Amino acid sequence: MKPIIVAAKGKEQLKENWKYCIGTGRLGLALQKEYLDHLKIIQEKIGFKYIRGHGLLSDDVGIYREMKIGDEVKVFYNFTYIDRIFDSFLDLNLRPFIEFGFMPELLASGDQTIFYWKGNVTPPKDYQKWSDLVTVVVKHFIERYGLEEVKKWPFEVWNEPNLVNFWKDANKQEYFKLYKVTATAIKEVNQDLQVGGPAICGGADEWIVDFLGFCHKDKVPVDFVSRHAYTSQSPKKVTPDYYYQDLVDNTDMLHQFEAVRGLIKESAFSNLPFHITEYNTSYSPINPVHDTPLNAAYLARILSEGGDYVDSFSYWTFSDVFEEADVPKAPFHGGFGLMALHAIPKPTFHLFAFFNRLGEEMLYRDAQMIITRKENGAIALVAWNEVMEKGEGFEKEILLKIPVNNDQYFLKRQSVDDNYANPWKVWKEMGRPRFPDKQSVETLREASIPKLTTAKINKEEDGYLKLLLTLSKNEVTLIELSEMKDETETYEGIDDSLITSYSS
Amino acid sequence: MKPIIVAAKGKEQLKENWKYCIGTGRLGLALQKEYLDHLKIIQEKIGFKYIRGHGLLSDDVGIYREMKIGDEVKVFYNFTYIDRIFDSFLDLNLRPFIEFGFMPELLASGDQTIFYWKGNVTPPKDYQKWSDLVTVVVKHFIERYGLEEVKKWPFEVWNEPNLVNFWKDANKQEYFKLYKVTATAIKEVNQDLQVGGPAICGGADEWIVDFLGFCHKDKVPVDFVSRHAYTSQSPKKVTPDYYYQDLVDNTDMLHQFEAVRGLIKESAFSNLPFHITEYNTSYSPINPVHDTPLNAAYLARILSEGGDYVDSFSYWTFSDVFEEADVPKAPFHGGFGLMALHAIPKPTFHLFAFFNRLGEEMLYRDAQMIITRKENGAIALVAWNEVMEKGEGFEKEILLKIPVNNDQYFLKRQSVDDNYANPWKVWKEMGRPRFPDKQSVETLREASIPKLTTAKINKEEDGYLKLLLTLSKNEVTLIELSEMKDETETYEGIDDSLITSYSS
Amino acid sequence: MKPIIVAAKGKEQLKENWKYCIGTGRLGLALQKEYLDHLKIIQEKIGFKYIRGHGLLSDDVGIYREMKIGDEVKVFYNFTYIDRIFDSFLDLNLRPFIEFGFMPELLASGDQTIFYWKGNVTPPKDYQKWSDLVTVVVKHFIERYGLEEVKKWPFEVWNEPNLVNFWKDANKQEYFKLYKVTATAIKEVNQDLQVGGPAICGGADEWIVDFLGFCHKDKVPVDFVSRHAYTSQSPKKVTPDYYYQDLVDNTDMLHQFEAVRGLIKESAFSNLPFHITEYNTSYSPINPVHDTPLNAAYLARILSEGGDYVDSFSYWTFSDVFEEADVPKAPFHGGFGLMALHAIPKPTFHLFAFFNRLGEEMLYRDAQMIITRKENGAIALVAWNEVMEKGEGFEKEILLKIPVNNDQYFLKRQSVDDNYANPWKVWKEMGRPRFPDKQSVETLREASIPKLTTAKINKEEDGYLKLLLTLSKNEVTLIELSEMKDETETYEGIDDSLITSYSS
Amino acid sequence: MKPIIVAAKGKEQLKENWKYCIGTGRLGLALQKEYLDHLKIIQEKIGFKYIRGHGLLSDDVGIYREMKIGDEVKVFYNFTYIDRIFDSFLDLNLRPFIEFGFMPELLASGDQTIFYWKGNVTPPKDYQKWSDLVTVVVKHFIERYGLEEVKKWPFEVWNEPNLVNFWKDANKQEYFKLYKVTATAIKEVNQDLQVGGPAICGGADEWIVDFLGFCHKDKVPVDFVSRHAYTSQSPKKVTPDYYYQDLVDNTDMLHQFEAVRGLIKESAFSNLPFHITEYNTSYSPINPVHDTPLNAAYLARILSEGGDYVDSFSYWTFSDVFEEADVPKAPFHGGFGLMALHAIPKPTFHLFAFFNRLGEEMLYRDAQMIITRKENGAIALVAWNEVMEKGEGFEKEILLKIPVNNDQYFLKRQSVDDNYANPWKVWKEMGRPRFPDKQSVETLREASIPKLTTAKINKEEDGYLKLLLTLSKNEVTLIELSEMKDETETYEGIDDSLITSYSS
C-alpha cells in the first residue's frame, strides 16, 4: 500500500471561514431556554463568531407597533425582546449577522406568509415607514451596544427574494428597491456600517450579476454579497413526517461557491466579501438525512475546502429548536440542527467540533482528509469516508507517513460513523419514541459520544510517524498526536507484572 | 450451550448494604474543593448513606484546644471546621458514621503517630478529659443538627486497636477502658445514641469475642459490632511509589464476613448489627491494583453477596484525595479511591454505579452475575469475569433466558474492562505523566466512560428473552432491558430506504 | 399607648391556602428562559404548590394538529412542548393546576380570539373531537408522570365563561355542555381524577348556583368549585401604556370569598373544595398599581384571612413575562407579576416571601397584623399599613407584648414601603427607561432588597417582650424574634473599648 | 458652607496600584473550598491582578521530598498540590506573586518554626539543594504555564528576614546569601524572570539600603524592592481570643511609603519598582479592628494616595480562611480578611469594591475624598470619614459643585458605616455566636450589604451639579452619577396621580 507522505511544513493556514457564522431558527426562539442551552454547548465546543436567522422584524419579536392616540396613529418601537435576544448572543460570544426581514404585519402590503410561524413576505406598503424602522433599529443597536461593536455586524437585506414563497412574486425590481431604501437608511446612520445582499437561494445566479449591476448603476452601497447553497435534489416522497430527497455530489457545492465568486470578480465590485449565509445538504427541515452520519461525512470536504472560495459559509442551523414546519413531532424529525431536541448532538455536530481541534498550519489536504500542525508541535487531522451507496462494507484504508521531531506521541482518535455516536440509530432501536422519557434522553446523549481510541506510537527510524487508518462507512474521525515524554523511568522500581492479572 | 433459565419472580430483595457507607481520607481533607467535587459526583451516581473516616479528633480538624488564662489552663472546643465538614456531608445526603479518634496532641499520653499526617495513636493521658471531650462533641452535634438526626449516627470507638501502629502496643485492656469511658459518656448524653466497636483489622477475631464478653461482663453499652476486611497477601515488593501484593480469592472476604457474624450470634449480643467499616482488596494506599479493572471485577461478587452476612460494608475509600502515604505523586498512584485525582472515575467506581442501577427484586444470582427486576418491568443485571491469571484471552460466554411480559425490549449495555473505561491504561500510553496538563486530564476523563452498546430485542415465541453474553477478561457489565413500544407505525409513510446511503 | 397583649399559645394553625397555587401567563411562555429564571427564584423564596395558566390547548403549545394523508384527515397530538413545560414545573416542585382551554383553531367553531396572543374562545365545532382531545391529553399525562401524580392535578374546565370576551356570547348552556363532555371524558380515563369549574369571573355568582344545580340534576361529576376575584373599579383612564382604576376596600374580596362559600354550602355539593383560581387588585395587565408598595400592603390582609373562606387563592401572576396586552413595553408596565422583567422583585413578592417565614402556630391576628410562633420557639410576625389616601404621613404605631420563655432575643426586621424595596420608585428616578442597560438593571435589583434592621432585646421582668412598632405608609414588615444565648462571656477578657474608635 | 468646586477635567489618571496584588493565608489553604469561594467573590467585585502568600515550599504543599532507594537518598519534587493551587488562581484571573519560603523540613538547618502551621524559618542546611529546588520549581512553572506567562510573575525571596521569628536570628548576611543563591538560580533558568527582596517588615529600613548596596557590590540581580507596612502600636492587651492595639495616624503609612521610595531613588537602583507586599492596620490576625468600619474608613486615604509612592501595595489578606493563630474560633475573630468566614464581606471589602467603581480620570482628591470621571461621562466618587475617637456624633458635611454636560443625572449612593453593612455589629447583637447556624449566617450576609440611596438630580443653571454630602462616623461612601435621559414623555397620557395612594 502506497503511503501518503505528509509535508514537514505547511504551505498555508487553514482558513476559519467554516466557523465564521452559524444559522438559527427565527430569532423569537432565542427567548427559549432549550435554544440557549444548545447554543451554550455549541459555543463551548465549536465557537462560531456570528449567528444569522430570520424574523428580526416579525411580529413575535415585536419591534414594530402602532398605537392610536385619539385619531392619530403613532409608531412605537419595542426592543424588549430583541435586547434580551442579542444580550444572550453576545454573552455567548456571538455577534448578530443581521437579516432585515420579514415584514411586520402593520407595514405589509399583502397577507402572504411563509412557514408555520407566518413570516409575512410582502413588500412594505409604505417605504418611508420601512426606512424609518431600519433607521430606528440600527440606532438602537448602536445606543445599546456601541458603534464600534455594531460596525462589526453585517446587515443583509431580506432572505431568498428570488423565491416566490419568500418574496412576493420573486419581484427582482421590487427587491432592488427594498435593498436601496434599506442600504441608504443604514449608511445614513453611519457610513461604516456594512450592508449586503441579495441573499438568494442557489440556482438563480443571474440575480447576483443583476444585483451588482444595479448597485453600480444606481450608486447603491454594497459591502458584501450573499447567497445560499443546498445540494439536494427534488423530493422523492413527502409525508407529514418526512421529506425524502437524493443528494448530488458534494463537489457540486464547491462548484457553486467558485462560480459565484467568479461572477463577483467579473463585476464592478470584484473584491467584495462573499458570504454563503445558508448551506446544508437538504433545504427541508424534515429531511432525515440531517440526522445521519452521512450528513457529517458528506459535509467534511466542504468544511475543508469551502473557505478557499467564500469568506464564510453558515451551516443552517445549530439546533432543532426550530419551527418552520410546525413544532417538531419527534426528537429525530430530520431537522437542520447540529443538535437534536433534548441537547443530543448529531454526527454533524462532531464534524464541526473535530474541525475545531485542527491546528493553523495545513500540512496536507485531499478529498478525504486534512492534516494540520499546532503551535505546540501536535499533529491534528480529520479524515472521512462518505458513502452515498446503500449497504454494508465500503471500508477505506489510508497509510500516512508524517515527519515529526519528537520520539514518542500519544494518539487520541475520536470517531463518528453509522455505529458510533449515532443517536439516530439508537433512537430507532428504542422504537422511535416521539416523546422520550428522561432515561431515554439520557441514553441518547450517552450514545452521541464519539468512539475513543488511544495509543502510544513511536517515530520510525526514518523520522516518520507511520499511521494506518481504516475508515468505516460514513466515518468522520479526528486524530490528535501529541508530543509525549515517557516518565515511567521516574517511578523507582516500577513493575506492572507484580500486579495480579497484569503484565509489564 | 446450556442456557441459564432465570426465574419469573424474585424470591428476595437485593439488600442495599453495599451502599450503606463509604470510606474517606482524614476528615480534615473534607475542607478541600477537589474532595467535595469528587464526593458530589459519587453521590449523584451512587448515593451512599453514610461516610466514615479517621481524624475527627486530630489536630488539623482542631476541636480540642487548651488556653492559658494566667496560671489556669482552660479547655476550648473549636467546632469551626467540623461544622463546615458535616454541613458539607449532610448537604450531599451523607450522614457521618463517626469514628472517635485519633488522640489530640494535648490529650495524648505519648508521641507515637501514624501516617504522613501524624495521627496520634496513644491513649489519653487523662480519661476524664477524654470523657469530657466526647460529651461536649456529642452535645454540640445534637445542638447543631438535632437529636433525631444524631440518633441515626453510629459512634464507633477508635480504629484497628489490634494493630500496634494504630493503638499503642495494641493493648486490648486499654482499648476496653477507652471504649467503656467513651460509650458511657455518649449514653449519658442520650440513651438512644448508638455506640459500637471494636473496629479491628481482620485476622484477630478473638478481639470480637473478648470485646463482647467484656461488654457483657461489665455491662458496657454496645449497639453494633465493627471490623475491617482486606484480601491482599503480604507485599512482594515495596518501592517509594508502589506497593505490590497478590490477592487471595474473593470468597475469602465473604468467609470472613460469615465467620464473624457467627461469633456475634454465639455471643451474649446475638442480634447486634455487624458493620464492616472498611474493606478493599489491598490495605495499601499505593497498591496499583486499586486502579485496575480487575479490582472492580474482583469486588463484584462481594457487592453481590456481602450483604447476606453483614449489615454494611464500607469501601475504603471514595477518592484518591487522601494523604496517609504523603501527598499523591501521580494521578494513578494505587490509591484506594473510586475516583482518581482530577475527578477521573476508576473501574471500581462503575462497579458501584452499575449496582446502583439494579432493581429491588432479585431474580437470579450466581458467582458471576446478579439479575433483578424493577417496578416498571425492566430487567437489570450485572455480570463480571474476574481473571487473576495473567495474559490474553479468558473470555466467558453466558446464555440467558429471561421470562418477560412485553414483546419488545430496548437493551442498553455498559461495560468496563481492560480495554474500555480503563483510564489507567490510557495514562500508561501517555507515558504515565505525574502532573498531567488540562488536555490530558480531559482525555483521561473521556477514557473513563463505559463502553455503550444498544439493541432492540424481541421476546421469543416461548415467552423468553434470549441473551448471549460474552464477557472479556476482567469485564464488569451492566445490562438494562426496558419495555419498549415501537412507534414506527405512527410515522405515516416512513421509509428509511429513501435516505441516501441508508436502507430500511 | 395601650399594648396589644399577645396570647401565649396559638388557638389555631395558620392555613397555607395562600401558597397553594400561583398564576402564570400562557403556558407557551414557560418555554422561555427568563420565565423559568423568575419561577426558580419564586420557588426558592416562596414555594407554591401548584401553577395555573391559560393556553394549554392553544396553538403555540401545539398539541392538537391534523394532517392530510391522501384524502383522509388524521389527528396528531403533539406533546413535544407540553412535556418540556410540565417537566420544568415539576423540577421546580410545582404541579400543574390544569385549565382546559382555549380552543385549538382546527377545532374551533368560530374565529373570535382574546389577547395579543389570540386565544380562540369559541366552542368546539365537534364535541367528539374535543372529548377525544381531552382523553388523549389526560392519558398522556398519566403515561408520562404516573397515575398517582396526575390524581393530584385539578382539572378546571375553561376560563371565565361568563364573560363574552372569554367564551362566545358567554353562553351558559354551551359552557355546561362543554363542562359535561370534558368532565365525562376525564372520569372515563380514571374516576379518581379531579374535575371542576366554572372558573367564572366575579360578579356573576348565579353561575355558581346554576352550575352546581346543573351538575346535580344531570349527574355530572364535580370535585371542586372555582371562581376569580379582583377588587378594582371601572377604569378612570386608559392609555396605550397604562390603565388606571381605583380600588375598593380589600375586605370586599374577603366578602366575595365568603359569599360564594355560602352558596356552595347551600348547594347539593356543600362540602366541595372552593378554589379562587385568580385574584389580584386590578384585572388589567397594565395597571401600575401592581408595581406599587400599596399593592403589597393592600393584599396582606387577604393573605392573612383569605384561607378562612377558600381552599386556595391563586395570585395572578408570578411574573411580568406575560403577553396578554402585547410584549411588555417597559420594565414597570403595570404587569400582574410578583417579579418585573429582568428578575426584579416587586413589593408584593416580598409580601409572599414574608408570609412564607411565618410559623404554624397563630398567636394573634387582626386587620393589620398576624403573629405566629415556630417550633423552635421563634416568633414571626407580619404587619402592614395600607393607605389608600394620597400624600405624606399616615404612620401607625403599635405596641406589642409577647409572652416568651427565653431571656434574650435577636430581632430581625425586614421592611418594604414607599421608600425601601420599591424599585418602581428608583426606576422613575432613572427617567423610566423602557429598555434599561445592564447596570441599571443591577441597580434596580439592589433597590428591591427589603430594609433590614436588627437588635438584641431582652425579656421584661413581667415575662413579656415589649415591642413598639412604627409602620410607615404602605409598609409591610416581617419581624423575626429568635431565641438567643449570649456567648460574650466565653471570650476571655474581651473588651471592645480597647478597639480604636469603639466602646464596650 | 463653602463648596468644593471640582475641576472639569482631570489632570491625571487614577493609578490602579491599590488593586495590583492581594495577600492570602498559606498557599496550602488554597486547596480549600471555602477559600476559593471567597476568592471568586473577591475577583468578581474587585479583580486583583496578583496574589501573594507564604508557604510555597512548606511541607503541606509538599513540593520537596526525599526518598530512600537502598542506601541512596533521591530528591523528589511533587507538584500535585501546587499545580492545583496555581490552576485555581489563574482560573480566577490571578497571577502568583511568588514568595520563596519557608524551608522544607528536610532542607532545614534547624527546627525553629513560626505560626500554628509551623513554617520552618531556618536557612537551608545545603545551599546547593536549595538552589536545585528553586531551579526545578521555576522550570516546572515554565513547563506548565509557558515562559511568557511566568515572566510576569515576580519572585520574592523569603518573608520579613529582619524579624527573628521569621528568619533565624534575623541574620542579614545569611539572608543576602540566600537571596544571592536564589536570584542566581532563577536568572539561570531565564534572564527575563523578575526577582526581588528583601520583603522586610517596616521599621528596619537600613535593610533596604544594605540590601541594594549588597546587590550592587556583588552584582546580584534585583528587579524590584519589597517591604511591608502596618500602622498599629504595641499591644495594650492580649487575650486568647483577641489582641488589642491603638492605631497611629494613617498618614504614617504614606510617609513610610515615601521614605523608602526615597531610599531606593538614592541607591544604585534608583528606578526599581517598589512593592509593598503586605500592609494593613494591625499586623495581628486576631485584632478586632480588622472587622470594623473604622478599618475601611482609615484605609481609604491609603488606597487613594498610596499609589503615588509605590508600584503596588497588597492588602494582607483577602479572607479570614487563615490559620497563623490556629483555626479561627469565631466568625469575627479579628482576622485580616476582607471577607469573614462563611463568605461575609467586612466593611473593608466594600472599600475596595467602591474604589473599583472609580473612573480613570481623576477630577479631584483630598484627604477625605476622591472624585473621578468615566469614559461614558459618569462621575464616580468615594468619600470617607474616619474617626479614631470614641463616642457618638462626628458627622461631616461636604458641599460639592461638579461641572457637567448632561442636564439630568441618576444618583446612586452606597454606604458602609457603624450602622450599615456592619455585620460585626449584628453578630454582637446575636450574642457573638462562635459557630452560627445557617439562618444566622444568612442574616449576617444580608447585613453586610451597603445602604443604598438613589435620586434624580438636575444640573443647576450655572452648569454644576450641587451635592451636599453628610458623612456619618466611619462612613465610606460611593456615589455614582450617571447621565440620564428622562423618557417619561414617551408614555402617552401618563398620570401617576390616577394610581390609588400615589401622586404625580
PDB file of N, CA, C and O in Angstrom, chain C residues 296-313:
ATOM      1  N   ALA C 296     -48.891  45.512  47.785  1.00  0.00           N
ATOM      2  CA  ALA C 296     -48.485  44.537  48.799  1.00  0.00           C
ATOM      3  C   ALA C 296     -49.244  44.769  50.100  1.00  0.00           C
ATOM      4  O   ALA C 296     -49.820  43.839  50.682  1.00  0.00           O
ATOM      5  N   ALA C 297     -49.260  46.034  50.550  1.00  0.00           N
ATOM      6  CA  ALA C 297     -49.894  46.338  51.834  1.00  0.00           C
ATOM      7  C   ALA C 297     -51.390  46.020  51.779  1.00  0.00           C
ATOM      8  O   ALA C 297     -51.983  45.528  52.749  1.00  0.00           O
ATOM      9  N   TYR C 298     -51.992  46.283  50.625  1.00  0.00           N
ATOM     10  CA  TYR C 298     -53.423  46.060  50.425  1.00  0.00           C
ATOM     11  C   TYR C 298     -53.768  44.576  50.474  1.00  0.00           C
ATOM     12  O   TYR C 298     -54.785  44.164  51.017  1.00  0.00           O
ATOM     13  N   LEU C 299     -52.913  43.755  49.891  1.00  0.00           N
ATOM     14  CA  LEU C 299     -53.201  42.322  49.797  1.00  0.00           C
ATOM     15  C   LEU C 299     -52.843  41.566  51.071  1.00  0.00           C
ATOM     16  O   LEU C 299     -53.223  40.403  51.237  1.00  0.00           O
ATOM     17  N   ALA C 300     -52.084  42.203  51.964  1.00  0.00           N
ATOM     18  CA  ALA C 300     -51.603  41.492  53.154  1.00  0.00           C
ATOM     19  C   ALA C 300     -52.765  40.877  53.937  1.00  0.00           C
ATOM     20  O   ALA C 300     -52.735  39.707  54.313  1.00  0.00           O
ATOM     21  N   ARG C 301     -53.808  41.677  54.140  1.00  0.00           N
ATOM     22  CA  ARG C 301     -54.923  41.151  54.928  1.00  0.00           C
ATOM     23  C   ARG C 301     -55.583  39.977  54.221  1.00  0.00           C
ATOM     24  O   ARG C 301     -56.106  39.062  54.859  1.00  0.00           O
ATOM     25  N   ILE C 302     -55.587  40.020  52.911  1.00  0.00           N
ATOM     26  CA  ILE C 302     -56.211  38.910  52.170  1.00  0.00           C
ATOM     27  C   ILE C 302     -55.385  37.639  52.332  1.00  0.00           C
ATOM     28  O   ILE C 302     -55.928  36.563  52.562  1.00  0.00           O
ATOM     29  N   LEU C 303     -54.075  37.754  52.274  1.00  0.00           N
ATOM     30  CA  LEU C 303     -53.251  36.573  52.536  1.00  0.00           C
ATOM     31  C   LEU C 303     -53.501  36.055  53.950  1.00  0.00           C
ATOM     32  O   LEU C 303     -53.537  34.852  54.194  1.00  0.00           O
ATOM     33  N   SER C 304     -53.674  36.997  54.876  1.00  0.00           N
ATOM     34  CA  SER C 304     -53.821  36.614  56.276  1.00  0.00           C
ATOM     35  C   SER C 304     -55.153  35.909  56.533  1.00  0.00           C
ATOM     36  O   SER C 304     -55.222  34.964  57.306  1.00  0.00           O
ATOM     37  N   GLU C 305     -56.227  36.377  55.881  1.00  0.00           N
ATOM     38  CA  GLU C 305     -57.563  35.881  56.242  1.00  0.00           C
ATOM     39  C   GLU C 305     -58.249  35.080  55.147  1.00  0.00           C
ATOM     40  O   GLU C 305     -59.225  34.375  55.411  1.00  0.00           O
ATOM     41  N   GLY C 306     -57.772  35.183  53.906  1.00  0.00           N
ATOM     42  CA  GLY C 306     -58.468  34.534  52.792  1.00  0.00           C
ATOM     43  C   GLY C 306     -58.664  33.044  53.001  1.00  0.00           C
ATOM     44  O   GLY C 306     -59.716  32.481  52.665  1.00  0.00           O
ATOM     45  N   GLY C 307     -57.680  32.420  53.592  1.00  0.00           N
ATOM     46  CA  GLY C 307     -57.743  30.972  53.793  1.00  0.00           C
ATOM     47  C   GLY C 307     -58.846  30.532  54.732  1.00  0.00           C
ATOM     48  O   GLY C 307     -59.167  29.347  54.803  1.00  0.00           O
ATOM     49  N   ASP C 308     -59.449  31.477  55.463  1.00  0.00           N
ATOM     50  CA  ASP C 308     -60.591  31.120  56.317  1.00  0.00           C
ATOM     51  C   ASP C 308     -61.813  30.733  55.482  1.00  0.00           C
ATOM     52  O   ASP C 308     -62.694  30.022  55.967  1.00  0.00           O
ATOM     53  N   TYR C 309     -61.841  31.218  54.241  1.00  0.00           N
ATOM     54  CA  TYR C 309     -63.055  31.045  53.439  1.00  0.00           C
ATOM     55  C   TYR C 309     -62.875  30.128  52.241  1.00  0.00           C
ATOM     56  O   TYR C 309     -63.828  29.524  51.773  1.00  0.00           O
ATOM     57  N   VAL C 310     -61.663  30.083  51.713  1.00  0.00           N
ATOM     58  CA  VAL C 310     -61.476  29.329  50.463  1.00  0.00           C
ATOM     59  C   VAL C 310     -60.285  28.372  50.616  1.00  0.00           C
ATOM     60  O   VAL C 310     -59.394  28.587  51.425  1.00  0.00           O
ATOM     61  N   ASP C 311     -60.323  27.314  49.832  1.00  0.00           N
ATOM     62  CA  ASP C 311     -59.279  26.293  49.950  1.00  0.00           C
ATOM     63  C   ASP C 311     -57.975  26.714  49.303  1.00  0.00           C
ATOM     64  O   ASP C 311     -56.909  26.194  49.628  1.00  0.00           O
ATOM     65  N   SER C 312     -58.082  27.626  48.372  1.00  0.00           N
ATOM     66  CA  SER C 312     -56.875  28.220  47.819  1.00  0.00           C
ATOM     67  C   SER C 312     -57.248  29.503  47.131  1.00  0.00           C
ATOM     68  O   SER C 312     -58.402  29.695  46.736  1.00  0.00           O
ATOM     69  N   PHE C 313     -56.271  30.396  47.020  1.00  0.00           N
ATOM     70  CA  PHE C 313     -56.465  31.607  46.207  1.00  0.00           C
ATOM     71  C   PHE C 313     -55.134  31.873  45.530  1.00  0.00           C
ATOM     72  O   PHE C 313     -54.100  31.920  46.170  1.00  0.00           O
TER      73      PHE C 313
END
